[in-house]
Short mmCIF file of C-alpha atoms and ligand atoms in Angstrom, two decimals:
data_model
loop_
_atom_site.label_atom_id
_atom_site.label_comp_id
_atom_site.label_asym_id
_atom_site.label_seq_id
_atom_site.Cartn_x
_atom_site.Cartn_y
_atom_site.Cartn_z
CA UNK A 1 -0.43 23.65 2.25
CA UNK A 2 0.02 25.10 5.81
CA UNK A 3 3.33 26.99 6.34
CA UNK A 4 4.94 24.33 8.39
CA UNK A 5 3.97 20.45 7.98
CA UNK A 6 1.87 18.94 11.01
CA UNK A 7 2.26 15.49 12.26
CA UNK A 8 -0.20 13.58 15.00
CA UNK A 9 1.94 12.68 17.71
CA UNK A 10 1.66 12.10 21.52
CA UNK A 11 -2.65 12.43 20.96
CA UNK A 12 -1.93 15.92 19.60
CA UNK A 13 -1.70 17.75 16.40
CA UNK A 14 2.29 19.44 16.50
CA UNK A 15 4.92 20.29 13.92
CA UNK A 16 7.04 17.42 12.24
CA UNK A 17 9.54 18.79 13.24
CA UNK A 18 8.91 18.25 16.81
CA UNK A 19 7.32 14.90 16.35
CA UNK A 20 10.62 13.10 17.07
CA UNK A 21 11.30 10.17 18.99
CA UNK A 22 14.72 8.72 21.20
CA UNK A 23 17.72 6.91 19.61
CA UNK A 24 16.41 3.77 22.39
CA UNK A 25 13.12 3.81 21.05
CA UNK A 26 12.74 -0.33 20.90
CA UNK A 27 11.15 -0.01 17.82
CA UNK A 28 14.15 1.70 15.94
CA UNK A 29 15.96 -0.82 17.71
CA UNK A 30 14.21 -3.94 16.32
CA UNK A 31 11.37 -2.93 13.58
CA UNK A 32 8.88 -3.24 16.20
CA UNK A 33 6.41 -0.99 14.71
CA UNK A 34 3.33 -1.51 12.38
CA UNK A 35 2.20 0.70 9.53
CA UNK A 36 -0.32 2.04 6.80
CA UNK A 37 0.60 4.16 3.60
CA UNK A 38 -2.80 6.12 2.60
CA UNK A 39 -2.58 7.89 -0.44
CA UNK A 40 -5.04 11.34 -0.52
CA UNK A 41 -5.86 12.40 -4.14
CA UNK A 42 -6.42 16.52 -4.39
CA UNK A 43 -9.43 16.86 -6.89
CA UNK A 44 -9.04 20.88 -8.41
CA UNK A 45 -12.97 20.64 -10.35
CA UNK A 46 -14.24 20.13 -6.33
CA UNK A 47 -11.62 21.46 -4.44
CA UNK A 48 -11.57 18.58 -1.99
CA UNK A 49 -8.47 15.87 -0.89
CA UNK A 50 -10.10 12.36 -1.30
CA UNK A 51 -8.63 9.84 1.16
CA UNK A 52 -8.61 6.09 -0.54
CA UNK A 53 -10.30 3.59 1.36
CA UNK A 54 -9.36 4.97 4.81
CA UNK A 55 -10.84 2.23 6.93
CA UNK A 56 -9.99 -0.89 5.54
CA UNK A 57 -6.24 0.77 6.02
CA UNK A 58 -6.98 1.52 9.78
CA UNK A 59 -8.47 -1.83 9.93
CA UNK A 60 -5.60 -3.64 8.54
CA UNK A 61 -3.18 -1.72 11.26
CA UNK A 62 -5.05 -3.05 13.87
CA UNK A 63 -4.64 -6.33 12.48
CA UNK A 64 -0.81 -5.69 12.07
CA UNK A 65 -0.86 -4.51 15.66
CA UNK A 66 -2.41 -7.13 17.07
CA UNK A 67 -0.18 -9.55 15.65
CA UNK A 68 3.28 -7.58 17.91
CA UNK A 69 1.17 -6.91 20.52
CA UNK A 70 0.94 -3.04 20.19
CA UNK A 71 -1.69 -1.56 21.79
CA UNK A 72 -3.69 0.91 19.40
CA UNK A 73 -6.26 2.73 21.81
CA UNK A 74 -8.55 3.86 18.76
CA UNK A 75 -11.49 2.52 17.21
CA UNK A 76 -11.03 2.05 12.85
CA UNK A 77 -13.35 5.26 12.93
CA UNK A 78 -11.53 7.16 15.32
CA UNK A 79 -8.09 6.98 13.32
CA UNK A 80 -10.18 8.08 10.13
CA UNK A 81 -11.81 11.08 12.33
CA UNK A 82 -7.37 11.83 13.42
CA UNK A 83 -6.67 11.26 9.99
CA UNK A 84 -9.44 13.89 8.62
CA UNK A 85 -7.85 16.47 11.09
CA UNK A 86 -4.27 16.23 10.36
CA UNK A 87 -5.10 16.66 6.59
CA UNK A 88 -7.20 19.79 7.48
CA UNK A 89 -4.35 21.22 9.61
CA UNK A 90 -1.94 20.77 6.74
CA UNK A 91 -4.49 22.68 4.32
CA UNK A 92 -3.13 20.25 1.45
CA UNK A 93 -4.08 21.14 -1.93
CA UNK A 94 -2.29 18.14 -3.64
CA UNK A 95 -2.10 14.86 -3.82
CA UNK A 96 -0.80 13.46 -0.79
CA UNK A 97 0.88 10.32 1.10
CA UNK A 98 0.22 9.29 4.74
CA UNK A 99 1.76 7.49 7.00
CA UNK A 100 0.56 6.57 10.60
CA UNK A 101 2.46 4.05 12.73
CA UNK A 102 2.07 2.21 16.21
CA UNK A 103 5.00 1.12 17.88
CA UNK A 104 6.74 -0.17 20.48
CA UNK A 105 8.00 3.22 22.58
CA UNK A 106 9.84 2.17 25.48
CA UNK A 107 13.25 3.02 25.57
CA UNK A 108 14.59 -0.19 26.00
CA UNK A 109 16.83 -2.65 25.73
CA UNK A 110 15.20 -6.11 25.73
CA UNK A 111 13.85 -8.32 22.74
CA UNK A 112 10.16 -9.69 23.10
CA UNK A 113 6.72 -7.78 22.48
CA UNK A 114 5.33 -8.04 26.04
CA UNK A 115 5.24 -5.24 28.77
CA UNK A 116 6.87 -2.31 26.49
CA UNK A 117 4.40 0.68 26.03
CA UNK A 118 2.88 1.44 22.65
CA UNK A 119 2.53 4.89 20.85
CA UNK A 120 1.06 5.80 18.04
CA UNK A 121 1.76 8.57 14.86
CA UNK A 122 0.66 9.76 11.85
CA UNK A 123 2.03 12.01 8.88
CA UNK A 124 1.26 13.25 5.77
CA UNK A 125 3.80 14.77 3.21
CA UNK A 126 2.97 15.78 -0.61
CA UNK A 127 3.59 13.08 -3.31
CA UNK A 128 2.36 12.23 -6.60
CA UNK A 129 3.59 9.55 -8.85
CA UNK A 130 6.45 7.80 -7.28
CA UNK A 131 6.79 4.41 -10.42
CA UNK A 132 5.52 4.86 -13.96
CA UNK A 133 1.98 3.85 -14.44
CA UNK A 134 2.28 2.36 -17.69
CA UNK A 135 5.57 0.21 -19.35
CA UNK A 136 6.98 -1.13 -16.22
CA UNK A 137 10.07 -3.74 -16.60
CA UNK A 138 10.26 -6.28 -13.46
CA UNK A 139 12.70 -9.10 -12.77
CA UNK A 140 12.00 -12.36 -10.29
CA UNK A 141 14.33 -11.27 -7.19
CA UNK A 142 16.68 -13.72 -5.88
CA UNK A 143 15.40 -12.57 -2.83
CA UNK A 144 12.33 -14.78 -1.11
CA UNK A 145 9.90 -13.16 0.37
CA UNK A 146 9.52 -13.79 4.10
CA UNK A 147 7.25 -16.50 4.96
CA UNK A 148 4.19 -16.52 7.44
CA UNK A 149 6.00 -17.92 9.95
CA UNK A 150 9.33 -15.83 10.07
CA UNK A 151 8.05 -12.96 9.82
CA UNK A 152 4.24 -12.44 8.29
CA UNK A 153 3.65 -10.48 5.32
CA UNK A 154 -0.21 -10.12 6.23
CA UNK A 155 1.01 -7.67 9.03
CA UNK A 156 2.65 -4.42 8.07
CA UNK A 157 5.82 -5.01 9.97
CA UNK A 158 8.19 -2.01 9.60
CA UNK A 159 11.28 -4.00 10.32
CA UNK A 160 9.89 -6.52 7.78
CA UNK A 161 10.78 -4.09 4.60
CA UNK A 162 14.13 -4.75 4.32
CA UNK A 163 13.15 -7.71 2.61
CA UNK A 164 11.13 -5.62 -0.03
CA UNK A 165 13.75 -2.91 0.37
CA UNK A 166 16.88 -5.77 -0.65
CA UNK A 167 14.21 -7.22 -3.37
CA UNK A 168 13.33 -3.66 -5.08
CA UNK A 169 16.99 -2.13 -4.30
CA UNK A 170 18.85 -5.38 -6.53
CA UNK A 171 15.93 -4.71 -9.43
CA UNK A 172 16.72 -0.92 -9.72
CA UNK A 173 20.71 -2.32 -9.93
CA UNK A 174 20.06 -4.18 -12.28
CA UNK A 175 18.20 -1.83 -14.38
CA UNK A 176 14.63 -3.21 -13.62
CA UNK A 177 11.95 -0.76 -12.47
CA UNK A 178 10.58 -3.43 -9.91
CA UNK A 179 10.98 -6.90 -8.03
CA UNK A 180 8.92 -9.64 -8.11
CA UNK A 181 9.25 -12.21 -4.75
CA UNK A 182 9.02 -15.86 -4.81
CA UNK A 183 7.44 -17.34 -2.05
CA UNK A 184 9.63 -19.91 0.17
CA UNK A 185 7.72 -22.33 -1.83
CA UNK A 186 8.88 -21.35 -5.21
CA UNK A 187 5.66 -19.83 -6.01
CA UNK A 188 4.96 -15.85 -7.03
CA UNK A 189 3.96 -14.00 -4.10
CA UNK A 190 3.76 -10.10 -5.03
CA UNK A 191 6.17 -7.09 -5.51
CA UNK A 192 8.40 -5.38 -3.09
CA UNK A 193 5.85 -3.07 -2.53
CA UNK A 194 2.49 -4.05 -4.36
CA UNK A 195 0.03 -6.86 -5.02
CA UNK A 196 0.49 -8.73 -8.58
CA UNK A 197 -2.27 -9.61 -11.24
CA UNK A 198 -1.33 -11.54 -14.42
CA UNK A 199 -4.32 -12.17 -17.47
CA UNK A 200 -4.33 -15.25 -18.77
CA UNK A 201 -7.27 -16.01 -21.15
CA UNK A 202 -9.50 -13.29 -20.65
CA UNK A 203 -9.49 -14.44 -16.53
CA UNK A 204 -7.70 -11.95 -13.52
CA UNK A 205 -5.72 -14.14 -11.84
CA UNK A 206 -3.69 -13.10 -8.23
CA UNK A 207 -2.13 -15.10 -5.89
CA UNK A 208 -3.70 -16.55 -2.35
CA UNK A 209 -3.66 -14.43 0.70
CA UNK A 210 -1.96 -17.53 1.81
CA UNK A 211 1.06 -16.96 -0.69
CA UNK A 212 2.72 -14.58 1.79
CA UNK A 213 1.35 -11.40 0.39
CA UNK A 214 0.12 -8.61 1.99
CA UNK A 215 -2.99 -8.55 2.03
CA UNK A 216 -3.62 -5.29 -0.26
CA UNK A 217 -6.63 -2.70 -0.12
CA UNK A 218 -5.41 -1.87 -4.00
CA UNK A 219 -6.17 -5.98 -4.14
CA UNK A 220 -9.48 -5.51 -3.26
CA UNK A 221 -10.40 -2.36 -5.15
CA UNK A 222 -9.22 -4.81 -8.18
CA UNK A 223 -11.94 -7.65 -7.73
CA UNK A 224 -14.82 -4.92 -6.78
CA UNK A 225 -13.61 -3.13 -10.24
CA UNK A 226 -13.39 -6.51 -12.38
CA UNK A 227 -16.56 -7.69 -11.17
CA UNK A 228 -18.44 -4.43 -12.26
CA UNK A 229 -17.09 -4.81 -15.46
CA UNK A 230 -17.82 -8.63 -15.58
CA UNK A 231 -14.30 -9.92 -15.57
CA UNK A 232 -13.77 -13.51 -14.19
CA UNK A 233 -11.21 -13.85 -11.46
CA UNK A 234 -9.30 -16.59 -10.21
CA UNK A 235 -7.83 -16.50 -6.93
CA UNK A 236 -4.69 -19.64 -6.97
CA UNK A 237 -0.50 -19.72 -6.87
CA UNK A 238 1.10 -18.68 -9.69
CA UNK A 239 4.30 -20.13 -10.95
CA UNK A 240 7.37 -18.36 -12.20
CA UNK A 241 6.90 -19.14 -15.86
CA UNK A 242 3.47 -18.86 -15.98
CA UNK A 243 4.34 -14.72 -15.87
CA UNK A 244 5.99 -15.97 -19.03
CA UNK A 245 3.40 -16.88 -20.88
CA UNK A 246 0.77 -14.06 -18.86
CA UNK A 247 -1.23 -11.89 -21.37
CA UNK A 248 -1.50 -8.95 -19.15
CA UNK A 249 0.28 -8.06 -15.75
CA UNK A 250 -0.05 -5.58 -13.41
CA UNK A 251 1.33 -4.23 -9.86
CA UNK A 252 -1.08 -2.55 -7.67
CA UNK A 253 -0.68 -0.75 -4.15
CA UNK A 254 -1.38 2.27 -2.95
CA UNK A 255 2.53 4.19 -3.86
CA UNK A 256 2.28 2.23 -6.95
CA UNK A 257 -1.23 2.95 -7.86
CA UNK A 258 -1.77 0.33 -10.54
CA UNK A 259 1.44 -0.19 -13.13
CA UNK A 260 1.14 -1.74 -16.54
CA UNK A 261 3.95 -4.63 -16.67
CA UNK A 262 5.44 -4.94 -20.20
CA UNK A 263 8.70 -7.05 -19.64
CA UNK A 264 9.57 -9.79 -17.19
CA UNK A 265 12.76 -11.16 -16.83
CA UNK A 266 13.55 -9.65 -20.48
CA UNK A 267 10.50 -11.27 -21.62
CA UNK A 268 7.91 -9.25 -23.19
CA UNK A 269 4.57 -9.46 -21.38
CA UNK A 270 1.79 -10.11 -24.27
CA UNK A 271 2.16 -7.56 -27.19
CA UNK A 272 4.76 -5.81 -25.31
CA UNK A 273 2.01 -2.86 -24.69
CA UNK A 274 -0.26 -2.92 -21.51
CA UNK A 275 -3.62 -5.04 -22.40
CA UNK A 276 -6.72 -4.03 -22.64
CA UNK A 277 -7.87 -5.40 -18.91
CA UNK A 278 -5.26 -3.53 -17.61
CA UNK A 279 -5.79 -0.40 -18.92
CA UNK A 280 -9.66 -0.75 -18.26
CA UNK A 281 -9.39 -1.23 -14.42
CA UNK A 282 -6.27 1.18 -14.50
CA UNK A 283 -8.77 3.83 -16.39
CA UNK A 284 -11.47 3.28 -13.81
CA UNK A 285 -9.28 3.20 -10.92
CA UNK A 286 -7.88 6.57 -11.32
CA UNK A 287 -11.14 8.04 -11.36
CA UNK A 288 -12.51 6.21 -8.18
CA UNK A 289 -9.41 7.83 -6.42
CA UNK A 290 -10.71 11.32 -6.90
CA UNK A 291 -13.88 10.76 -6.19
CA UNK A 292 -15.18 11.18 -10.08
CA UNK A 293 -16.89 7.70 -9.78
CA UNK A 294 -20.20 7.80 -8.09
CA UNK A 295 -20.81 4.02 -8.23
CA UNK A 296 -17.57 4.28 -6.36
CA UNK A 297 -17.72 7.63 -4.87
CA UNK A 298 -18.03 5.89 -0.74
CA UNK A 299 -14.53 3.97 -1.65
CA UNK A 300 -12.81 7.98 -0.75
CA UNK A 301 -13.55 9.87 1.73
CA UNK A 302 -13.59 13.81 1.01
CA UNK A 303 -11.30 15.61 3.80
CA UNK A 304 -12.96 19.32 3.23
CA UNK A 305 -16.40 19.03 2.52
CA UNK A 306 -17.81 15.59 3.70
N1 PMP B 1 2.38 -5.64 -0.70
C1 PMP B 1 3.27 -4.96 0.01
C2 PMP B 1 4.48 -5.66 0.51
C3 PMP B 1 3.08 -3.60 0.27
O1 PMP B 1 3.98 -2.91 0.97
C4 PMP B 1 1.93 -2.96 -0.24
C5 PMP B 1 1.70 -1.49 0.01
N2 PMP B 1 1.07 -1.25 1.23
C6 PMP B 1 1.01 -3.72 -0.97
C7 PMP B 1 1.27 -5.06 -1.18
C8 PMP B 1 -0.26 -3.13 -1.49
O2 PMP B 1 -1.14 -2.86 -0.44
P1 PMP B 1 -2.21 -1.69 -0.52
O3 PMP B 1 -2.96 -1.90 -1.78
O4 PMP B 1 -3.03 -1.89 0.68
O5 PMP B 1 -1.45 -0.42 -0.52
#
């Protein structure tokens, strides 16, 4: 790692520390930014930092900005090409989180989306495990999660997580390790922060991208992995109790990388021991993200030597 951590702000690569922004920013005012979290993985037998599924990410902020109106004046492969440089500056030899954001910059005082100036940032700060990946307790929140049309969950709203930050902060209270969110309709939607797959019957089940999830790059990595190994999927709501009586479940996102659920709502989940489908796609997954998977290998992209 370089001596000081570098950040991309302003179009240019500076320290963190100097990447700041105003107390009127409108986005720290009213959550009027969008965002990614990118996980790198540091791979010692290559020497290389392998970024997970970089543009699908960049794609999904544009989506996210499109939907507040923030202008992002890069292209999907430009952000990648930013996101390659700032990694290089930092000379990381670890795995690694990163976080770039577009945002509403004006300094003022006014709410609406339309004529306030965008900006756009990016960091990157060390981090490995941050939940266990194996043995994970969750509770149903008595939190909802927001609905398409309050806020949407398919955009990466920043002032939108303090609906996963009240849903995952009353779990850890209560002695859980996560939260799972109802929809407004009753129905399972995902975790605070992660996508949700339950087994039932040898089939991978998830909820809709309709069920007010985001819509998860993990997600996909899931499906491409289950159908390599031949494992039907179902894509339909869940109900509460149907966690109950799930075989397997599983949270997956890029912080929580993909977490073996054992107990929900004091139930046990199956045997009480993460199943065998888990454990499969969990087994594959963590090679993919450091590149030791050639079928795999273009789902990272190598910061050092690509
Ligand atoms: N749902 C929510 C609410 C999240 O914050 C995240 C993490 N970005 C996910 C799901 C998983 O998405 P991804 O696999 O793209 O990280």
């Amino acid at each position: 790692m370089a001596q000081e951590v570098m950040a991309f702000f302003d179009g240019r690569i500076v320290p963190l520390k100097d990447a700041n922004v105003s107390i009127a920013t409108h986005a720290f005012n009213y959550g009027t930014g969008v965002f990614e979290g990118l996980r790198g993985y540091w791979n010692a037998d290559t020497e290389d930092l392998y970024v997970v599924q970089p543009a699908p990410h960049f794609a999904r902020l544009k989506r996210s900005a499109r939907v507040l109106h923030i202008d992002l004046p890069y292209s999907v492969e430009e952000l990648v090409d930013v996101t390659r440089k700032l990694l290089r500056a930092n000379q990381f030899r670890e795995d690694v989180y990163i976080r770039p954001l577009a945002y509403k910059a004006d300094a003022a005082i006014k709410v609406g989306l339309s004529g306030i100036s965008s900006a756009f940032a990016m960091f990157a700060l060390p981090m490995g495990d941050y939940v266990p990946t194996a043995g994970i307790s969750v509770a149903v929140s008595s939190w909802r999660r927001i609905a398409d049309n309050m806020i949407p969950s398919r955009a990466k709203v920043t002032g939108a997580y303090v609906n996963a930050a009240l849903s995952s902060d009353q779990a850890k209270a209560d002695g859980y390790d996560e939260a799972i969110m109802l929809g407004d309709d009753g129905q399972v939607s995902e975790a605070s922060s992660s996508n949700l797959f339950m087994v039932r019957n040898g089939v991978l089940i998830t909820p809709p991208v309709t069920s007010d999830i985001l819509e998860g790059v993990t997600r996909q990595i899931v499906f491409d992995l289950a159908q390599e190994f031949g494992i039907p999927t179902d894509v339909r709501p869940i109900d509460r109790t149907e966690l109950y009586s799930a075989d397997e479940l599983f949270l997956c996102g890029t912080g929580v990388q993909m977490a073996g659920v054992t107990q929900v709502d004091r139930r046990p989940v199956g045997t009480g021991k993460p199943g065998p489908i888990t454990e499969k796609i969990q087994q594959e997954y963590f090679r993919l993200v450091r590149g030791r998977s050639p079928k795999f290998r273009d789902y990272v992209s190598a910061v050092y030597h690509d």
